[in-house]
Coordinates of C-alpha atoms in Angstrom, one line a residue:
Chain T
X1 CA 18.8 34.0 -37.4
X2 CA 20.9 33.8 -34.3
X3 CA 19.1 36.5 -33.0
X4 CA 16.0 34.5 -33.3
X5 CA 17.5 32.1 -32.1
X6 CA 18.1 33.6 -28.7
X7 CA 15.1 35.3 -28.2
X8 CA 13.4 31.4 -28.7
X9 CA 15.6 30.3 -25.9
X10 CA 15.0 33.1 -23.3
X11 CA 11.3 32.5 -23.9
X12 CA 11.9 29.2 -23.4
X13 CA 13.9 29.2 -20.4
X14 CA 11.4 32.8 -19.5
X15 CA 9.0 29.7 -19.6
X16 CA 10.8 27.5 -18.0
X17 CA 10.9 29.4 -14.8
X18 CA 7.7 30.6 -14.7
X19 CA 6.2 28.7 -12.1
X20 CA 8.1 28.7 -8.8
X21 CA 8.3 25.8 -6.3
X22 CA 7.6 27.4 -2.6
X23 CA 7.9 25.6 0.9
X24 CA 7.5 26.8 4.5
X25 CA 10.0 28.8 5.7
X26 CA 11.1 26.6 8.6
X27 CA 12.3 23.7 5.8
X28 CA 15.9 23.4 5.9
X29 CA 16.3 22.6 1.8
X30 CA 17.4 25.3 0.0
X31 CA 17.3 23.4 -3.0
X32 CA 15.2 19.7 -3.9
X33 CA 16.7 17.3 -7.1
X34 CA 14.2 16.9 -9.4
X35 CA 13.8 13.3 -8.5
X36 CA 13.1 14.3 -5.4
X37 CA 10.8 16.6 -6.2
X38 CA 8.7 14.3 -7.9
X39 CA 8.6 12.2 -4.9
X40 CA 7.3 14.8 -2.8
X41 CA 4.9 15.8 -5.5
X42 CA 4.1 11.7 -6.2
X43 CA 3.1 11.3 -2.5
X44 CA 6.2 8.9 -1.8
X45 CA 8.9 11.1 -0.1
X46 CA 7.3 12.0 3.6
X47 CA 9.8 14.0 5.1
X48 CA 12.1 16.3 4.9
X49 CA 15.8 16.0 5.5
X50 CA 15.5 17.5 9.4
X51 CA 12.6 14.4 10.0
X52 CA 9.8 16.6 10.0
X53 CA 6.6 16.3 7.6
X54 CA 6.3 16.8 4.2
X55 CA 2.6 18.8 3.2
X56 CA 2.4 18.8 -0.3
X57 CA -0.3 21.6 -1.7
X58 CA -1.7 21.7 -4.9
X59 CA -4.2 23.3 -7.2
X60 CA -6.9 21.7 -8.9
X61 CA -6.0 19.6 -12.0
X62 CA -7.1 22.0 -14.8
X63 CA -5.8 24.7 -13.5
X64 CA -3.1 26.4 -15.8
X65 CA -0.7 26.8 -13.0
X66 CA -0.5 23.6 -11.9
X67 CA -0.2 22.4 -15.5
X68 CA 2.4 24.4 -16.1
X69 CA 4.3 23.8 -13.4
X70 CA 3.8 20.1 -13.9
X71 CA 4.9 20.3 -17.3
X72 CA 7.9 22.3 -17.1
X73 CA 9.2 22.0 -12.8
X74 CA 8.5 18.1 -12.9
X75 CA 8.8 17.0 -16.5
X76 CA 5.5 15.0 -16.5
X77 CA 2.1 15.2 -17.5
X78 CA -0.8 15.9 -14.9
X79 CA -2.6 13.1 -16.0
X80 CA 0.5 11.1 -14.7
X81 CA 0.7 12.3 -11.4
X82 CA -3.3 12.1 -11.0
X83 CA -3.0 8.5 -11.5
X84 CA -0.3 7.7 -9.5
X85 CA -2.0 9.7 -6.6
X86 CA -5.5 7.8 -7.7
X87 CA -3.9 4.7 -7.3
X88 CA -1.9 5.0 -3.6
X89 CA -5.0 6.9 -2.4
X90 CA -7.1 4.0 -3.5
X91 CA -4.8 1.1 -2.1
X92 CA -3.8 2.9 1.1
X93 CA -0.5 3.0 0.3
X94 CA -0.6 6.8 0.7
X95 CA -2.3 10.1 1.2
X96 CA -3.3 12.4 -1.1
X97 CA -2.0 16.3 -1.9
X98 CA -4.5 19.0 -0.1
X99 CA -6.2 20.6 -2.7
X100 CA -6.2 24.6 -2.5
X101 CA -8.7 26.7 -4.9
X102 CA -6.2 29.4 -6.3
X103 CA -2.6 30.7 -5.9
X104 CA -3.5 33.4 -3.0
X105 CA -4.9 30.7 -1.1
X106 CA -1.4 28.3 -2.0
X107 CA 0.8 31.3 -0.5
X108 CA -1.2 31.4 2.5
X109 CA -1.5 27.9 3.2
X110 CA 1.9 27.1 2.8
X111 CA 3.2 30.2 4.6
X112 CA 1.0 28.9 7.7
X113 CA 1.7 25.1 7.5
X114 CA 5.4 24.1 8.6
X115 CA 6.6 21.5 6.1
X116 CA 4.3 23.1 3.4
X117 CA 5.8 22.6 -0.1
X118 CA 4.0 24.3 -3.4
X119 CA 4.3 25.8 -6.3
X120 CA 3.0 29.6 -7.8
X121 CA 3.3 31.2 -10.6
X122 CA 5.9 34.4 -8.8
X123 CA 6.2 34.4 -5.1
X124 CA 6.9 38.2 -4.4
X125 CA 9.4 39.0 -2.2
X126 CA 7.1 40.4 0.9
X127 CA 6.3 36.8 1.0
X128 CA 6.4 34.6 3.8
X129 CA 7.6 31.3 1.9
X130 CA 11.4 30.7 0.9
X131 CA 11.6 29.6 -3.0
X132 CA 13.0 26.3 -3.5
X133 CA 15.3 25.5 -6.6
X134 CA 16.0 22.6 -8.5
X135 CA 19.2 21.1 -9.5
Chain K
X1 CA -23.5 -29.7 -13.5
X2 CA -23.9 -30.3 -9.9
X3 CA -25.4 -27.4 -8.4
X4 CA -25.6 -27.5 -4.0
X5 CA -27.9 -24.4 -3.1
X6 CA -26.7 -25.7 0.7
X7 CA -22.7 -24.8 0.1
X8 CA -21.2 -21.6 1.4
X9 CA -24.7 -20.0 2.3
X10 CA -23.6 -18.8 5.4
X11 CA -20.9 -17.3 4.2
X12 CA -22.4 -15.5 1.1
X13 CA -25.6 -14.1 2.4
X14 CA -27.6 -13.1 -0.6
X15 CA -25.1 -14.7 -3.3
X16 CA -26.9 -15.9 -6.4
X17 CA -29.9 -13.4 -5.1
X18 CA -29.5 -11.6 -8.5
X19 CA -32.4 -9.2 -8.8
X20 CA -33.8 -10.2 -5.8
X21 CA -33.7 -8.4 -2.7
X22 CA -33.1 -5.6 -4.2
X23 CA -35.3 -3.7 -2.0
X24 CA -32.9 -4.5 0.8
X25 CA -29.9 -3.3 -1.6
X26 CA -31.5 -0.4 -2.5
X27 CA -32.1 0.7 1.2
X28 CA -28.4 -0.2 1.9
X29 CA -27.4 2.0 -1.4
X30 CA -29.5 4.8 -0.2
X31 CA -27.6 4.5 3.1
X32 CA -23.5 4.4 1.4
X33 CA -24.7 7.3 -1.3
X34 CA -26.1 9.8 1.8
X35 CA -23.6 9.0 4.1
X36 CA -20.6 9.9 1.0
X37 CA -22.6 12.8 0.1
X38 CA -23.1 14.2 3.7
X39 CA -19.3 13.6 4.1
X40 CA -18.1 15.5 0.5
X41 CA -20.8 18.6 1.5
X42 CA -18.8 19.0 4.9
X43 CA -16.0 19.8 2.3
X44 CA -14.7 16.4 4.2
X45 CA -11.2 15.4 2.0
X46 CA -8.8 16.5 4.2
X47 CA -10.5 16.2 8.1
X48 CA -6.8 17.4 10.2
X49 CA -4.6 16.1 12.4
X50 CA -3.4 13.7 9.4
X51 CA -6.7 12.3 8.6
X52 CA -8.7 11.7 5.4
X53 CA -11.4 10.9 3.4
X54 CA -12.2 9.7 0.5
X55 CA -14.6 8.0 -1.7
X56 CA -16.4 6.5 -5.3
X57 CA -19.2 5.7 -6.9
X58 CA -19.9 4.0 -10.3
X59 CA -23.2 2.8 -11.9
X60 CA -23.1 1.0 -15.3
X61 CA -25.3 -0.2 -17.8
X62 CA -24.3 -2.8 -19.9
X63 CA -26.4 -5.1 -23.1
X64 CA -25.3 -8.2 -24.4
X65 CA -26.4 -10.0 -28.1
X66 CA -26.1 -13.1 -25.9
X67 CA -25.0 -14.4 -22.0
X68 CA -26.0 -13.1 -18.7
X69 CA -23.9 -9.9 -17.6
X70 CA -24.3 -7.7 -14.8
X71 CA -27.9 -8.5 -14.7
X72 CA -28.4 -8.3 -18.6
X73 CA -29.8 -11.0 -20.2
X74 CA -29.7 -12.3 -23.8
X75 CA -30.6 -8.8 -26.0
X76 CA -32.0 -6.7 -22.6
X77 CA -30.4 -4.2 -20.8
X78 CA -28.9 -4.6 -16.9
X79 CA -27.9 -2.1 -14.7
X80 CA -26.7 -4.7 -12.1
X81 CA -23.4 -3.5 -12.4
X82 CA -22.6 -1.0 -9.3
X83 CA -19.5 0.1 -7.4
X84 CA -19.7 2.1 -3.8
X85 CA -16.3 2.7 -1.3
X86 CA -14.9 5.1 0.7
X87 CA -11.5 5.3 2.7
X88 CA -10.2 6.7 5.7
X89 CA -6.4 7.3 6.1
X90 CA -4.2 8.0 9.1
X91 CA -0.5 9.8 9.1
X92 CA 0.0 10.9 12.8
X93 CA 4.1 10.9 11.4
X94 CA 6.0 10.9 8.5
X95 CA 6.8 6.9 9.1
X96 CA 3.4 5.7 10.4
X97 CA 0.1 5.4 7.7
X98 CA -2.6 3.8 8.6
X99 CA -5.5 3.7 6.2
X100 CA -8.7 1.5 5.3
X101 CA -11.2 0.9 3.0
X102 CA -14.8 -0.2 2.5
X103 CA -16.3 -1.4 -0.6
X104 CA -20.0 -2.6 -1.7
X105 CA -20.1 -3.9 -5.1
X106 CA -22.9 -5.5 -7.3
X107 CA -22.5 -7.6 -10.8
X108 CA -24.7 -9.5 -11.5
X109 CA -25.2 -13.1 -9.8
X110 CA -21.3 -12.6 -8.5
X111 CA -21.3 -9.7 -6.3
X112 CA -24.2 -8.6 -4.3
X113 CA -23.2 -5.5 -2.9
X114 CA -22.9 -6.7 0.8
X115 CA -20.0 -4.4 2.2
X116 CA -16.8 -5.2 3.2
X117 CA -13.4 -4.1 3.9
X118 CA -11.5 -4.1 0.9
X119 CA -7.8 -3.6 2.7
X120 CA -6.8 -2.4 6.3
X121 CA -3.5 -2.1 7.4
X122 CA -0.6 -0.4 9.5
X123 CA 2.4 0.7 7.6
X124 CA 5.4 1.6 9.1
X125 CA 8.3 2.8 7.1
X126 CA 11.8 4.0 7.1
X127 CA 14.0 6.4 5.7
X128 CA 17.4 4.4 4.3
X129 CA 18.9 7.7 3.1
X130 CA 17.3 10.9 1.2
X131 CA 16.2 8.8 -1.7
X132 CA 15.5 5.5 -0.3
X133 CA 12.9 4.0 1.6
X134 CA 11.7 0.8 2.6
X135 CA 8.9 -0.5 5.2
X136 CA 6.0 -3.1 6.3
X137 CA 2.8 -3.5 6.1
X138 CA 0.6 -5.9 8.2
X139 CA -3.0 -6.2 7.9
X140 CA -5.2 -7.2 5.1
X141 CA -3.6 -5.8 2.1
X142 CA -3.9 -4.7 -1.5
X143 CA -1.9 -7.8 -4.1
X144 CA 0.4 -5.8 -6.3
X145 CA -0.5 -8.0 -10.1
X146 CA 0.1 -6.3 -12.8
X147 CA -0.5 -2.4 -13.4
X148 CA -4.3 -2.6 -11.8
X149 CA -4.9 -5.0 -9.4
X150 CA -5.0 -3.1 -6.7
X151 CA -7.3 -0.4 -7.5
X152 CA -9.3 -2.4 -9.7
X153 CA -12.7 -0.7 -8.3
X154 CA -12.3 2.2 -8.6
X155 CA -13.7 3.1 -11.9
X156 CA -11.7 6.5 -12.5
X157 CA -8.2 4.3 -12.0
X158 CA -9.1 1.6 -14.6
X159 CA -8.2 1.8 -18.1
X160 CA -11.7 0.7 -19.4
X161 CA -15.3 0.2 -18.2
X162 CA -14.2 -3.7 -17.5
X163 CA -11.0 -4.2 -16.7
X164 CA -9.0 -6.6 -19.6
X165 CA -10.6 -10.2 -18.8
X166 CA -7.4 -12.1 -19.5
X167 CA -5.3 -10.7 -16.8
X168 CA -7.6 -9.2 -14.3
X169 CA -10.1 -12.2 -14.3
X170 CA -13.7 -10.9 -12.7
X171 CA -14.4 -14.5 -11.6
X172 CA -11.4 -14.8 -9.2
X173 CA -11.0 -11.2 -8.5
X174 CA -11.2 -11.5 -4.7
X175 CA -8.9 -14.0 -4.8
X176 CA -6.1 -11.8 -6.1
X177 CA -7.3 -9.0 -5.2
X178 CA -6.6 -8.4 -1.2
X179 CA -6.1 -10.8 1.6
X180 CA -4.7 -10.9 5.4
X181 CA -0.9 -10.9 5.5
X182 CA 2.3 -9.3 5.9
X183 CA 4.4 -7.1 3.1
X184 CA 8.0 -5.2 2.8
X185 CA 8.3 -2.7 0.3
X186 CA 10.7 0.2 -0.4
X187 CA 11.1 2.9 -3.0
X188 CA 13.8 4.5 -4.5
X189 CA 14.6 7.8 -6.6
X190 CA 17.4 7.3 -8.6
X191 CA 18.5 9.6 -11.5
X192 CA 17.0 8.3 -14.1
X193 CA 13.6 7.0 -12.6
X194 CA 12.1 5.7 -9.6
X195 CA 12.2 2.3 -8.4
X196 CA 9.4 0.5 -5.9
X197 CA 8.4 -3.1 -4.9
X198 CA 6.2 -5.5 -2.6
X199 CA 6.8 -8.6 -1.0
X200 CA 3.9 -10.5 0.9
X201 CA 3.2 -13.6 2.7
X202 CA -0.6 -14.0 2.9
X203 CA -3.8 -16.3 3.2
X204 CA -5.9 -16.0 -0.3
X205 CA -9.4 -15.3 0.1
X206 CA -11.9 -17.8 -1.3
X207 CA -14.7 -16.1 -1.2
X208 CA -15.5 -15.5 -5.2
X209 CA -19.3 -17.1 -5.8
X210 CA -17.1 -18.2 -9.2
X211 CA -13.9 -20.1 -7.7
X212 CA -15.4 -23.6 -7.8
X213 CA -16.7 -23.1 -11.1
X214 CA -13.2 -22.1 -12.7
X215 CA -11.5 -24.3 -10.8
X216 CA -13.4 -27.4 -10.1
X217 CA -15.4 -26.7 -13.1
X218 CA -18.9 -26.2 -11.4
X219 CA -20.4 -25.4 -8.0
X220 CA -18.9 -28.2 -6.0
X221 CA -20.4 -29.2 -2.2
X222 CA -17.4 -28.6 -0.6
X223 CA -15.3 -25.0 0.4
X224 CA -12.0 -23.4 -0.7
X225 CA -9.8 -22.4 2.1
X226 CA -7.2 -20.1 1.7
X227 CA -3.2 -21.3 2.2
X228 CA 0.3 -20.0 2.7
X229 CA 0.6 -18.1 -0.3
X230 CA 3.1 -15.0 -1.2
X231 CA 3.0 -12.4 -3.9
X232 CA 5.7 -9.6 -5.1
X233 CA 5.5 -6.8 -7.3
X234 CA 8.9 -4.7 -8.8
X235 CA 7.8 -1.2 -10.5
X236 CA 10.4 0.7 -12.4
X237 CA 9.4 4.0 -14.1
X238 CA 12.1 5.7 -15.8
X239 CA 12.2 9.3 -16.7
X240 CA 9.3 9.8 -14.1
X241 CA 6.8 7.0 -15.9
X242 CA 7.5 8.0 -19.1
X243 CA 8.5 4.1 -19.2
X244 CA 6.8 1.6 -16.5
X245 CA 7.7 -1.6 -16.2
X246 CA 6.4 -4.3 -13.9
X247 CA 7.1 -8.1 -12.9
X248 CA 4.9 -9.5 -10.6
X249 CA 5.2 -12.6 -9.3
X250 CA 3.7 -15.3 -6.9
X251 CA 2.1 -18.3 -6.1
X252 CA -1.5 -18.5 -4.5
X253 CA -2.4 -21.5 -2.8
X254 CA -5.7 -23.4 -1.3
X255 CA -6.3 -26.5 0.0
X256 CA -10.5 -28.2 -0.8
X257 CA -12.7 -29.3 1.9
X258 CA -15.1 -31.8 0.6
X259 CA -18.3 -31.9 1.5
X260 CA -20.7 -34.6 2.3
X261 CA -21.6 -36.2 -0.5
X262 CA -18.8 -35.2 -2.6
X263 CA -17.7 -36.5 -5.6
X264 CA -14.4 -34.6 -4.8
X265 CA -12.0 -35.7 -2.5
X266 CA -10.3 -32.9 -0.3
X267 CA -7.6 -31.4 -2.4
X268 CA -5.5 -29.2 -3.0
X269 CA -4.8 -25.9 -5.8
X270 CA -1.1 -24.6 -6.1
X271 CA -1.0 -21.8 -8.6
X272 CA 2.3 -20.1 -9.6
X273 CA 1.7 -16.8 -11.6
X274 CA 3.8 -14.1 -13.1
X275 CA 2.6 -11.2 -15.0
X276 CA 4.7 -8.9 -17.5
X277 CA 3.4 -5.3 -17.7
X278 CA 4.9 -2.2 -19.9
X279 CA 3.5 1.0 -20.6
X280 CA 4.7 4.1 -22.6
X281 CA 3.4 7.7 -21.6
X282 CA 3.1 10.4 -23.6
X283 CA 1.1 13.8 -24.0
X284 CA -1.3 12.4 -25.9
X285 CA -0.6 9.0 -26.0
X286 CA -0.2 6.1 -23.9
X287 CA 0.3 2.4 -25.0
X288 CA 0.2 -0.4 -22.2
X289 CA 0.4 -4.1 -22.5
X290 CA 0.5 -6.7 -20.3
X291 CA 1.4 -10.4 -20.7
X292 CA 0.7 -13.4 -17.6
X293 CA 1.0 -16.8 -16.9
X294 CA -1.0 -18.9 -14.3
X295 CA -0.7 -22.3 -13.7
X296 CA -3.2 -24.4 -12.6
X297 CA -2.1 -27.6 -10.4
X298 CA -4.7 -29.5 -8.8
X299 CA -4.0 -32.9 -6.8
X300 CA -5.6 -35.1 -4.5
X301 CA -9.2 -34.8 -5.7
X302 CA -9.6 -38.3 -6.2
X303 CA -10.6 -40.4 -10.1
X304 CA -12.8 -37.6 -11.2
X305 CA -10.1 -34.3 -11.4
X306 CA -6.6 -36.6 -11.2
X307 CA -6.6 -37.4 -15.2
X308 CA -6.2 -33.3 -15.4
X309 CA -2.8 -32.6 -16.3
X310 CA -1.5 -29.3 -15.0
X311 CA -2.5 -27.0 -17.4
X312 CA -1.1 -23.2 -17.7
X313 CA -3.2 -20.0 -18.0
X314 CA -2.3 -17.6 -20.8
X315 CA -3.6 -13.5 -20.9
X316 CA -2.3 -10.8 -22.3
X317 CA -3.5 -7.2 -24.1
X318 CA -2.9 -4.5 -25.8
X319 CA -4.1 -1.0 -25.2
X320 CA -3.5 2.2 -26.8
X321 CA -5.2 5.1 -25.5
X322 CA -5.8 9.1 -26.8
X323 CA -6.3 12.0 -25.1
X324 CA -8.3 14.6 -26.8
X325 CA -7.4 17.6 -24.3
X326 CA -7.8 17.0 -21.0
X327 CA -11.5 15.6 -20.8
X328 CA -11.8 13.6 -23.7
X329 CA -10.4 10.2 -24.3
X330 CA -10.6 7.5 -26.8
X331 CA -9.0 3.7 -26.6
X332 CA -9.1 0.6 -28.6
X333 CA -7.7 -3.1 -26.9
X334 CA -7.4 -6.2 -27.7
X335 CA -7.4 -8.8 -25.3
X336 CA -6.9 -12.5 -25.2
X337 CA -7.6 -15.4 -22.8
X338 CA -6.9 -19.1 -23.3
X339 CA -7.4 -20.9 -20.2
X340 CA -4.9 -24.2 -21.3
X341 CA -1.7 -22.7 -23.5
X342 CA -1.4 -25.9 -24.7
X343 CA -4.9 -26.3 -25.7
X344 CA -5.8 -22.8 -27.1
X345 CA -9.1 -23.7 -29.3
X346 CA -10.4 -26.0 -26.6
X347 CA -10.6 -28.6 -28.8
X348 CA -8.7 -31.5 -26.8
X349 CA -10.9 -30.2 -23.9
X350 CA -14.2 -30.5 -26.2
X351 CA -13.0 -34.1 -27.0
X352 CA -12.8 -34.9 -23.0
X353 CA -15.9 -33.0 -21.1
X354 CA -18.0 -33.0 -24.3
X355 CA -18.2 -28.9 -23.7
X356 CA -17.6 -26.6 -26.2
X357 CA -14.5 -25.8 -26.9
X358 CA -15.3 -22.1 -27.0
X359 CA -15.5 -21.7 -23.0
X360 CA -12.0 -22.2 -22.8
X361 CA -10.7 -19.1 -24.9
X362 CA -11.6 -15.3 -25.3
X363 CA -10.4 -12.8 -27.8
X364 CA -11.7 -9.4 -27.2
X365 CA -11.8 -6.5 -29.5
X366 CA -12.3 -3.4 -27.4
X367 CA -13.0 0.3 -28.4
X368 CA -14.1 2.8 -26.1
X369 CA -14.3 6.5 -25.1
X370 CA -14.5 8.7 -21.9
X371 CA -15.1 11.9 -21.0
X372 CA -13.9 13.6 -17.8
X373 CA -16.3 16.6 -16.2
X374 CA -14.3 17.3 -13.2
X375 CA -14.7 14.4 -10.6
X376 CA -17.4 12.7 -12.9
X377 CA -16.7 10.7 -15.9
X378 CA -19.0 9.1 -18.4
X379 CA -17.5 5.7 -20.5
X380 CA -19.1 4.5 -23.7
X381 CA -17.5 1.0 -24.2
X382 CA -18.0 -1.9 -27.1
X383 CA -16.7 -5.0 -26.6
X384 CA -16.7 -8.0 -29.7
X385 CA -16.0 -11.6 -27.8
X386 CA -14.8 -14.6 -29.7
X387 CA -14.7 -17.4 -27.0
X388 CA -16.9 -17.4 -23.5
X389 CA -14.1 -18.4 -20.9
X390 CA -14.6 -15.5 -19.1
X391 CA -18.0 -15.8 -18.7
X392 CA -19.1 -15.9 -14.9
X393 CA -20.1 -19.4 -14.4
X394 CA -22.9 -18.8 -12.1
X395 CA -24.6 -16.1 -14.4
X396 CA -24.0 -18.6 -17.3
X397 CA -24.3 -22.1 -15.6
X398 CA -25.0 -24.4 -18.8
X399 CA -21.7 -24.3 -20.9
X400 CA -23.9 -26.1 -24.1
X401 CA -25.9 -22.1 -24.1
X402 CA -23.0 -20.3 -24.7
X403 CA -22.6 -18.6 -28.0
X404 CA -18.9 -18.6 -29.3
X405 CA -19.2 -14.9 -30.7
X406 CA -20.4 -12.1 -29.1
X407 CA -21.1 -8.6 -28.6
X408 CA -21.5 -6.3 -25.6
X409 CA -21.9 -2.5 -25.0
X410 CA -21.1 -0.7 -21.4
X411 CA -22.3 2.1 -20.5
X412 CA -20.6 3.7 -17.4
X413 CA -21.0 7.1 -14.9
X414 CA -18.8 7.5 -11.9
X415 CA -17.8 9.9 -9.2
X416 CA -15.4 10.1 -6.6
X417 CA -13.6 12.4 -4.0

């Protein structure tokens, strides 16, 4: 039972972690609360702590990535943040996320665009993004 | 019912054209649909250096048992009922925006589809510290009322086919929906939620073909104008929207220009609003209601409007919506209009004008589905009315034609980028 028990949790948390949240390399954060990260990834938080500008990447809606990251990195659903993009997109109060197809083309977008922030499934070591946390 | 086909002309080119010129509409459609479609194929979103694109289109069809409605009349079908915009945005720094949108849309005898710019604005903002910010806007600009004012076009951003009649009124939606001012606003992310608001001074605009006949109660010789006027919004979504809860709050203002004859003498419209909204978001479930209050003072319009008492608008509904996945949806509202709280049948009203008392109150059952194919989505909506209040006077002039119950069905197809 408490064996069970464990092996439920370390999927869970196996889960949990399964989708990382990348940025550029030249971003000073090391780490992003997760209120934070929802502004970033709500379109209302515009910059970073150094001033300069947040680029917020994302794959398409459907995609099982970006749901699960959604689900378990921001603790929301993806219809929620599509409507609250819809919405600032559609009374100018803000911009919307640049759309990439896949995660190959995520990595190299955000390895190439300083202020980038994303999200993959496992950024490998070789590359060129730093992995931010959550607190 | 006094009805001047000399009023406002100029400034509505086309209004009450209905069906006709639709030749020139057509030509004008053909125009907005190539130009999106060009600008979409040149995989145009996202143009660099900070700019972007973006865009809609919706076409409805819509049948009513009885009324004129987006072009339908008694038992036929209309498609009158069209929506066509596209922005452009701005961000040359993290504190500057600058964006702007255009907007054609047709329904019936109240919107003709001439274009014009729905908001366009500067907005500069600043960062208070990591998780505050607060800024100003200045230009024509979107009225934060309740949880869809200002994207009430779009078709993919509103929680129906129609938007709910009591508090998003189609016959005054200009007035409400945008106008030439000034606004603060700020967010915040706090622990357990965000936090955002707007406050604006602005000028109303008049130029709804239906103002006079909700407000003067038929189409008058004179003009609205537009006066000092503010509006605020405050948004709080804990747990990241989980929970949303709004207040807005304002009072829109404009002062009557009589014509020559006029019954009327100039006069003036104060009208203090608030409107409660709350929502609950779940996986497959999300619940939102909304409750407003409008009152309606009018003064100095001489012997024929001064018996009016002030009398206060009521709205409010209840939708609960299902996800089926993530393309399939399914929602049932009920919604409820009664244009004097103190006079919800319309009978004391009956006893005065000697118009039915049904054109003062709507209750609307709602059920409806939607089904999402990437960036289309196709509505099937059915709506059964008891009470005609928010009828659009100019599609449905004579108030002695209106039938107290009826039913409608919408039809709906949009597309945006």
């Amino acid at each position: 039972m408490r064996a069970t028990l464990l092996i439920l949790l370390l999927l869970a948390s196996g889960l949990a972690h399964a989708v990382e949240i990348i940025a550029h390399r030249g971003v000073p954060e090391q780490a992003l609360t997760l209120a934070s990260a929802r502004a970033m990834f709500g379109m209302r938080l515009t910059q970073w702590s150094d001033g300069q500008a947040v680029r917020v990447f994302v794959l398409p809606d459907r995609h099982p990535t970006h749901v699960a990251f959604v689900k378990t990195r921001l603790d929301l659903y993806p219809y929620q943040l599509r409507q609250n993009w819809d919405r600032l997109v559609f009374s100018g109060m803000a911009q919307a996320p640049i759309e990439v197809a896949d995660e190959r083309e995520m990595l190299r977008r955000v390895a190439a665009t300083p202020g980038a922030i994303g999200y993959v499934r496992k950024a490998g070591s070789h590359d060129q993004v730093k992995s931010l946390a959550i607190q | 019912m006094i009805r001047s086909s000399l009023s406002r002309s100029s400034d509505r080119p086309g209004r009450g054209g209905g069906v006709r010129g639709s030749g020139r509409r057509c030509a004008r459609l053909a125009a907005w649909l190539g130009a999106s479609l060009l600008s979409v194929a040149a995989g145009a979103q996202e143009l660099g250096a900070g700019v972007q694109l973006h865009g809609f289109a919706s076409q409805g069809a819509v049948w009513t048992s009885d009324h004129r409605v987006g072009g339908a009349k008694d038992g036929s079908v209309g498609l009158d009922l069209r929506e066509l915009g596209a922005n452009l945005s701005w961000r040359p720094d993290p504190d500057w925006l600058l964006s702007g949108q255009v907007l054609a849309r047709w329904a019936g005898d109240t919107d003709d589809g001439e274009p014009r710019v729905d908001y366009a604005y500067i907005d500069r903002s600043w960062r208070l510290h990591e998780a505050s910010r607060v800024g100003i806007r200045l230009g024509k600009i979107k009225n934060p009322y309740g949880f869809f004012n200002v994207t009430r076009d779009v078709a993919h951003t509103r929680p129906g086919v129609i938007m709910p009649q009591s508090i998003y009124l189609d016959q005054i939606r200009n007035f409400v929906l945008a106008a030439p001012g000034i606004a603060l606003h700020g967010d915040s992310d706090m622990s357990f939620g965000s936090l955002s608001w707007q406050l604006g001074a602005l000028r109303p605009q008049v130029d709804d073909a239906d103002m006079e006949y909700m407000f003067l109660l038929g189409d008058m010789p004179g003009r609205f104008q537009g006066t000092n006027s503010w509006m605020g919004q405050v948004l709080v979504e804990p747990d990241g929207g989980r929970w949303r809860l709004g207040l807005s709050v304002g009072e829109l203002n404009m002062r009557y220009r009589a014509g020559s004859p006029d019954p009327l003498r100039p006069g003036r419209h104060t009208l203090p609003t608030w409107a409660l909204s709350v929502e609950h978001n779940d996986e497959h479930w999300s619940v939102t209601g909304e409750y407003a209050q409008t009152t309606n003072q009018a003064r100095g319009y001489g012997p024929i409007m001064d018996p009016n008492p002030d009398n206060t608008l009521e709205a409010w509904y209840v939708q609960a919506t299902r996800r089926f996945g993530q393309d399939w949806r399914a929602y049932a509202r009920y919604d409820v209009l009664y244009l004097d709280r103190k006079d919800r049948d319309g009978a004391r009203f009956a006893v005065l004008t000697g118009r039915p008392g049904h054109t003062r109150y709507a209750r609307d059952w709602v059920l409806g589905m939607r089904r999402d194919i990437d960036r289309f989505a196709l509505w099937l909506e059915y709506h059964h009315v008891d009470g005609t209040a928010w009828l659009a006077g100019i599609d449905n002039p004579d108030p002695q034609r209106r039938k107290r119950a009826w039913d409608m069905v919408l039809l709906q197809a949009a597309w945006y980028f």
